[in-house]
Amino acid sequence: MTDFYDDLETRSPARREEELFAALPAQLAHAKANAPYFSRLLAEVDPASVRDRAGLAALPVTRKSDLIALQKDAPPFGGLAALPVGQLARVFASPGPIHDPEPYGADPWRSARALFAAGFRKGDLAQNCFAYHMTPAGSMFETGAHAVGCAVIPAGTGNTELQAQVVAALKPRGYIGTPDFLKIILEKADELGLDSASLKIGSVSGGPYLPDARAFYEARGLDIYQCYGTADLGIVAYETPARSGLVVNEGVIVEILRPGTGDPVPDGEVGEVVVTLFSEAYPLVRFATGDLSAVMPGESPCGRTNVRLRGWLGRADQTTKVKGMFVHPSQVAEVLRRHPQLRRARLVVGRADASDTMTLRCEAEEGGEALEAAVRETLASVTKLRGTVELVPPGSLPNDGKVIEDARA
């Protein structure tokens, strides 16, 4: 098979969904039996009953932002890991600090599919410019490259002149690293008169892949593809030659939730990326990344049939301080919950007469002063702050995932 990593990528969406949710009860049972945190979190859950997205949506969400406190109370992994430290291949300390486990096995972070889609093939030499010390990115991509069959130069970060010299001497075909660092290496090679023409392909992550960088690489005949992942989850989604969104990786279940809640949003609406991981070592269930994205309609023109994401669209944690008090997206969601007539809402925080202001803009089919007054009273009750309410027609609010907009100068 030359176009796809394996036949899992091209199975029908219905078959994929059926197979994922057929496997989910056993995965939940494993997490509940072997990870103390999930033993407590899922204490009242019968894993055998969770067989579809509705069942999954009823489970509690675990937020990445909670990991620091959880791991401090129960080191090293906050009780979320299902294997003891001595049975792991590596343990990382990411910024925060947050500790991340890596199990033994081929491609434990599921990066091989992303590299294959970017053009990496057996026999290629790849220059891996992700960090190898403390953080998992270097190992995350090296193990995937090995699974594809590539040899790897463990270049790490920095040392730009040496990086350019290595490219000239060893002539790697592929680059792995952040979107901007390759440009720095190529420009240094040009400055030093070194040959960098061997580089043809690349897989980038760890930062936004902006249009100016794309244009730079295209002008030099380089095919560079982005992928999305986290230090906890590994690779969640990846770009393909179709250049049409990021295809969700096999072996994970992705939900897009309304920020501050556990509620899935309709396809196309921007929300928080939440992932359930099929991992023996780190069986994360409904793990909220804090990142915003949206599901794209239809299937990728490349032939892969999994769901596509629009890519990274910002951060979901929009907690804002108003008049000295924190207002959370979950509080806006609670106002919506109490008023089923409302579809979506956006709290705009402003400034007038040297004082903070709040305006809750709500989409509603039908308005009226009575509904405005009721919502205004609920807003005050939930946030302990007074604000105004503005009812707007459905579809009026931007589809950008923002629940709280801080419009103060």
PDB file of N, CA, C and O in Angstrom, residues 258-263 327-347 360 362 374-375 377-384 403-404:
ATOM      1  N   ARG A 258     -18.520  22.260  24.073  1.00  0.00           N
ATOM      2  CA  ARG A 258     -18.710  23.669  24.399  1.00  0.00           C
ATOM      3  C   ARG A 258     -17.773  24.020  25.558  1.00  0.00           C
ATOM      4  O   ARG A 258     -17.784  23.333  26.586  1.00  0.00           O
ATOM      5  N   PRO A 259     -16.932  25.053  25.419  1.00  0.00           N
ATOM      6  CA  PRO A 259     -15.957  25.379  26.466  1.00  0.00           C
ATOM      7  C   PRO A 259     -16.611  25.529  27.835  1.00  0.00           C
ATOM      8  O   PRO A 259     -17.665  26.140  27.982  1.00  0.00           O
ATOM      9  N   GLY A 260     -15.964  24.917  28.826  1.00  0.00           N
ATOM     10  CA  GLY A 260     -16.451  24.993  30.190  1.00  0.00           C
ATOM     11  C   GLY A 260     -17.490  23.953  30.536  1.00  0.00           C
ATOM     12  O   GLY A 260     -18.008  23.945  31.649  1.00  0.00           O
ATOM     13  N   THR A 261     -17.813  23.053  29.595  1.00  0.00           N
ATOM     14  CA  THR A 261     -18.851  22.040  29.823  1.00  0.00           C
ATOM     15  C   THR A 261     -18.343  20.680  29.357  1.00  0.00           C
ATOM     16  O   THR A 261     -17.246  20.544  28.829  1.00  0.00           O
ATOM     17  N   GLY A 262     -19.212  19.674  29.509  1.00  0.00           N
ATOM     18  CA  GLY A 262     -18.952  18.359  28.939  1.00  0.00           C
ATOM     19  C   GLY A 262     -19.846  18.065  27.764  1.00  0.00           C
ATOM     20  O   GLY A 262     -19.986  16.914  27.368  1.00  0.00           O
ATOM     21  N   ASP A 263     -20.446  19.118  27.192  1.00  0.00           N
ATOM     22  CA  ASP A 263     -21.476  18.942  26.171  1.00  0.00           C
ATOM     23  C   ASP A 263     -20.905  19.062  24.756  1.00  0.00           C
ATOM     24  O   ASP A 263     -20.330  20.105  24.408  1.00  0.00           O
ATOM     25  N   VAL A 327     -14.712  35.185  36.260  1.00  0.00           N
ATOM     26  CA  VAL A 327     -15.880  34.665  35.560  1.00  0.00           C
ATOM     27  C   VAL A 327     -15.388  33.561  34.628  1.00  0.00           C
ATOM     28  O   VAL A 327     -14.438  33.758  33.866  1.00  0.00           O
ATOM     29  N   HIS A 328     -16.038  32.385  34.692  1.00  0.00           N
ATOM     30  CA  HIS A 328     -15.581  31.202  33.973  1.00  0.00           C
ATOM     31  C   HIS A 328     -16.542  30.836  32.850  1.00  0.00           C
ATOM     32  O   HIS A 328     -17.748  31.097  32.948  1.00  0.00           O
ATOM     33  N   PRO A 329     -16.042  30.215  31.767  1.00  0.00           N
ATOM     34  CA  PRO A 329     -16.931  29.736  30.706  1.00  0.00           C
ATOM     35  C   PRO A 329     -18.032  28.814  31.233  1.00  0.00           C
ATOM     36  O   PRO A 329     -19.151  28.806  30.711  1.00  0.00           O
ATOM     37  N   SER A 330     -17.731  28.038  32.263  1.00  0.00           N
ATOM     38  CA  SER A 330     -18.741  27.138  32.819  1.00  0.00           C
ATOM     39  C   SER A 330     -19.931  27.905  33.383  1.00  0.00           C
ATOM     40  O   SER A 330     -21.064  27.388  33.400  1.00  0.00           O
ATOM     41  N   GLN A 331     -19.698  29.137  33.848  1.00  0.00           N
ATOM     42  CA  GLN A 331     -20.804  29.935  34.370  1.00  0.00           C
ATOM     43  C   GLN A 331     -21.711  30.417  33.243  1.00  0.00           C
ATOM     44  O   GLN A 331     -22.940  30.459  33.390  1.00  0.00           O
ATOM     45  N   VAL A 332     -21.122  30.771  32.111  1.00  0.00           N
ATOM     46  CA  VAL A 332     -21.933  31.136  30.949  1.00  0.00           C
ATOM     47  C   VAL A 332     -22.746  29.928  30.497  1.00  0.00           C
ATOM     48  O   VAL A 332     -23.938  30.042  30.159  1.00  0.00           O
ATOM     49  N   ALA A 333     -22.122  28.751  30.524  1.00  0.00           N
ATOM     50  CA  ALA A 333     -22.833  27.530  30.151  1.00  0.00           C
ATOM     51  C   ALA A 333     -23.991  27.252  31.109  1.00  0.00           C
ATOM     52  O   ALA A 333     -25.052  26.761  30.694  1.00  0.00           O
ATOM     53  N   GLU A 334     -23.833  27.571  32.384  1.00  0.00           N
ATOM     54  CA  GLU A 334     -24.897  27.358  33.359  1.00  0.00           C
ATOM     55  C   GLU A 334     -26.088  28.273  33.082  1.00  0.00           C
ATOM     56  O   GLU A 334     -27.254  27.854  33.229  1.00  0.00           O
ATOM     57  N   VAL A 335     -25.821  29.514  32.652  1.00  0.00           N
ATOM     58  CA  VAL A 335     -26.913  30.409  32.278  1.00  0.00           C
ATOM     59  C   VAL A 335     -27.699  29.808  31.112  1.00  0.00           C
ATOM     60  O   VAL A 335     -28.941  29.787  31.114  1.00  0.00           O
ATOM     61  N   LEU A 336     -26.990  29.297  30.122  1.00  0.00           N
ATOM     62  CA  LEU A 336     -27.655  28.652  28.992  1.00  0.00           C
ATOM     63  C   LEU A 336     -28.489  27.452  29.445  1.00  0.00           C
ATOM     64  O   LEU A 336     -29.610  27.242  28.981  1.00  0.00           O
ATOM     65  N   ARG A 337     -27.939  26.673  30.335  1.00  0.00           N
ATOM     66  CA  ARG A 337     -28.643  25.467  30.786  1.00  0.00           C
ATOM     67  C   ARG A 337     -29.979  25.813  31.448  1.00  0.00           C
ATOM     68  O   ARG A 337     -30.965  25.096  31.303  1.00  0.00           O
ATOM     69  N   ARG A 338     -30.002  26.930  32.163  1.00  0.00           N
ATOM     70  CA  ARG A 338     -31.216  27.314  32.884  1.00  0.00           C
ATOM     71  C   ARG A 338     -32.275  27.940  31.975  1.00  0.00           C
ATOM     72  O   ARG A 338     -33.416  28.120  32.404  1.00  0.00           O
ATOM     73  N   HIS A 339     -31.879  28.266  30.753  1.00  0.00           N
ATOM     74  CA  HIS A 339     -32.829  28.898  29.823  1.00  0.00           C
ATOM     75  C   HIS A 339     -32.766  28.166  28.481  1.00  0.00           C
ATOM     76  O   HIS A 339     -32.010  28.551  27.582  1.00  0.00           O
ATOM     77  N   PRO A 340     -33.528  27.103  28.309  1.00  0.00           N
ATOM     78  CA  PRO A 340     -33.478  26.289  27.081  1.00  0.00           C
ATOM     79  C   PRO A 340     -33.839  27.073  25.821  1.00  0.00           C
ATOM     80  O   PRO A 340     -33.529  26.616  24.712  1.00  0.00           O
ATOM     81  N   GLN A 341     -34.464  28.252  25.964  1.00  0.00           N
ATOM     82  CA  GLN A 341     -34.803  29.058  24.781  1.00  0.00           C
ATOM     83  C   GLN A 341     -33.559  29.606  24.095  1.00  0.00           C
ATOM     84  O   GLN A 341     -33.612  29.994  22.922  1.00  0.00           O
ATOM     85  N   LEU A 342     -32.437  29.643  24.827  1.00  0.00           N
ATOM     86  CA  LEU A 342     -31.197  30.209  24.296  1.00  0.00           C
ATOM     87  C   LEU A 342     -30.383  29.122  23.591  1.00  0.00           C
ATOM     88  O   LEU A 342     -30.315  27.982  24.044  1.00  0.00           O
ATOM     89  N   ARG A 343     -29.760  29.504  22.477  1.00  0.00           N
ATOM     90  CA  ARG A 343     -28.925  28.553  21.734  1.00  0.00           C
ATOM     91  C   ARG A 343     -27.447  28.685  22.104  1.00  0.00           C
ATOM     92  O   ARG A 343     -26.808  27.755  22.556  1.00  0.00           O
ATOM     93  N   ARG A 344     -26.903  29.844  21.876  1.00  0.00           N
ATOM     94  CA  ARG A 344     -25.499  30.110  22.201  1.00  0.00           C
ATOM     95  C   ARG A 344     -25.427  31.449  22.917  1.00  0.00           C
ATOM     96  O   ARG A 344     -26.334  32.284  22.812  1.00  0.00           O
ATOM     97  N   ALA A 345     -24.316  31.665  23.626  1.00  0.00           N
ATOM     98  CA  ALA A 345     -24.148  32.930  24.338  1.00  0.00           C
ATOM     99  C   ALA A 345     -22.681  33.330  24.338  1.00  0.00           C
ATOM    100  O   ALA A 345     -21.785  32.477  24.245  1.00  0.00           O
ATOM    101  N   ARG A 346     -22.463  34.613  24.431  1.00  0.00           N
ATOM    102  CA  ARG A 346     -21.104  35.170  24.455  1.00  0.00           C
ATOM    103  C   ARG A 346     -21.107  36.332  25.435  1.00  0.00           C
ATOM    104  O   ARG A 346     -21.869  37.288  25.271  1.00  0.00           O
ATOM    105  N   LEU A 347     -20.290  36.230  26.464  1.00  0.00           N
ATOM    106  CA  LEU A 347     -20.196  37.291  27.468  1.00  0.00           C
ATOM    107  C   LEU A 347     -19.099  38.266  27.056  1.00  0.00           C
ATOM    108  O   LEU A 347     -17.926  37.887  26.973  1.00  0.00           O
ATOM    109  N   LEU A 360     -24.152  40.048  28.161  1.00  0.00           N
ATOM    110  CA  LEU A 360     -24.338  38.678  27.701  1.00  0.00           C
ATOM    111  C   LEU A 360     -25.187  38.704  26.438  1.00  0.00           C
ATOM    112  O   LEU A 360     -26.380  39.021  26.478  1.00  0.00           O
ATOM    113  N   CYS A 362     -27.015  36.721  23.623  1.00  0.00           N
ATOM    114  CA  CYS A 362     -27.600  35.380  23.538  1.00  0.00           C
ATOM    115  C   CYS A 362     -28.381  35.212  22.241  1.00  0.00           C
ATOM    116  O   CYS A 362     -29.182  36.083  21.883  1.00  0.00           O
ATOM    117  N   ALA A 374     -35.260  37.656  32.847  1.00  0.00           N
ATOM    118  CA  ALA A 374     -34.985  36.383  33.505  1.00  0.00           C
ATOM    119  C   ALA A 374     -33.519  35.980  33.339  1.00  0.00           C
ATOM    120  O   ALA A 374     -32.874  35.520  34.283  1.00  0.00           O
ATOM    121  N   VAL A 375     -32.980  36.163  32.118  1.00  0.00           N
ATOM    122  CA  VAL A 375     -31.572  35.824  31.873  1.00  0.00           C
ATOM    123  C   VAL A 375     -30.654  36.750  32.664  1.00  0.00           C
ATOM    124  O   VAL A 375     -29.635  36.320  33.216  1.00  0.00           O
ATOM    125  N   GLU A 377     -31.285  38.129  35.508  1.00  0.00           N
ATOM    126  CA  GLU A 377     -31.314  37.703  36.912  1.00  0.00           C
ATOM    127  C   GLU A 377     -30.455  36.450  37.113  1.00  0.00           C
ATOM    128  O   GLU A 377     -29.729  36.329  38.105  1.00  0.00           O
ATOM    129  N   THR A 378     -30.524  35.518  36.154  1.00  0.00           N
ATOM    130  CA  THR A 378     -29.709  34.306  36.249  1.00  0.00           C
ATOM    131  C   THR A 378     -28.221  34.638  36.164  1.00  0.00           C
ATOM    132  O   THR A 378     -27.403  34.071  36.898  1.00  0.00           O
ATOM    133  N   LEU A 379     -27.857  35.547  35.270  1.00  0.00           N
ATOM    134  CA  LEU A 379     -26.455  35.953  35.132  1.00  0.00           C
ATOM    135  C   LEU A 379     -25.920  36.487  36.456  1.00  0.00           C
ATOM    136  O   LEU A 379     -24.810  36.132  36.881  1.00  0.00           O
ATOM    137  N   ALA A 380     -26.705  37.324  37.107  1.00  0.00           N
ATOM    138  CA  ALA A 380     -26.281  37.887  38.388  1.00  0.00           C
ATOM    139  C   ALA A 380     -26.166  36.803  39.456  1.00  0.00           C
ATOM    140  O   ALA A 380     -25.235  36.802  40.278  1.00  0.00           O
ATOM    141  N   SER A 381     -27.120  35.854  39.440  1.00  0.00           N
ATOM    142  CA  SER A 381     -27.106  34.783  40.427  1.00  0.00           C
ATOM    143  C   SER A 381     -25.892  33.877  40.260  1.00  0.00           C
ATOM    144  O   SER A 381     -25.255  33.473  41.239  1.00  0.00           O
ATOM    145  N   VAL A 382     -25.560  33.562  39.000  1.00  0.00           N
ATOM    146  CA  VAL A 382     -24.473  32.613  38.735  1.00  0.00           C
ATOM    147  C   VAL A 382     -23.103  33.252  38.928  1.00  0.00           C
ATOM    148  O   VAL A 382     -22.194  32.637  39.486  1.00  0.00           O
ATOM    149  N   THR A 383     -22.924  34.492  38.469  1.00  0.00           N
ATOM    150  CA  THR A 383     -21.600  35.135  38.508  1.00  0.00           C
ATOM    151  C   THR A 383     -21.400  36.031  39.721  1.00  0.00           C
ATOM    152  O   THR A 383     -20.267  36.448  39.993  1.00  0.00           O
ATOM    153  N   LYS A 384     -22.477  36.385  40.415  1.00  0.00           N
ATOM    154  CA  LYS A 384     -22.448  37.344  41.517  1.00  0.00           C
ATOM    155  C   LYS A 384     -22.063  38.741  41.045  1.00  0.00           C
ATOM    156  O   LYS A 384     -21.577  39.570  41.816  1.00  0.00           O
ATOM    157  N   VAL A 403     -16.488  32.032  24.396  1.00  0.00           N
ATOM    158  CA  VAL A 403     -17.629  32.133  25.287  1.00  0.00           C
ATOM    159  C   VAL A 403     -17.538  33.428  26.079  1.00  0.00           C
ATOM    160  O   VAL A 403     -18.540  34.049  26.406  1.00  0.00           O
ATOM    161  N   ILE A 404     -16.308  33.832  26.396  1.00  0.00           N
ATOM    162  CA  ILE A 404     -16.057  35.107  27.078  1.00  0.00           C
ATOM    163  C   ILE A 404     -15.094  35.907  26.216  1.00  0.00           C
ATOM    164  O   ILE A 404     -14.012  35.455  25.865  1.00  0.00           O
TER     165      ILE A 404
END
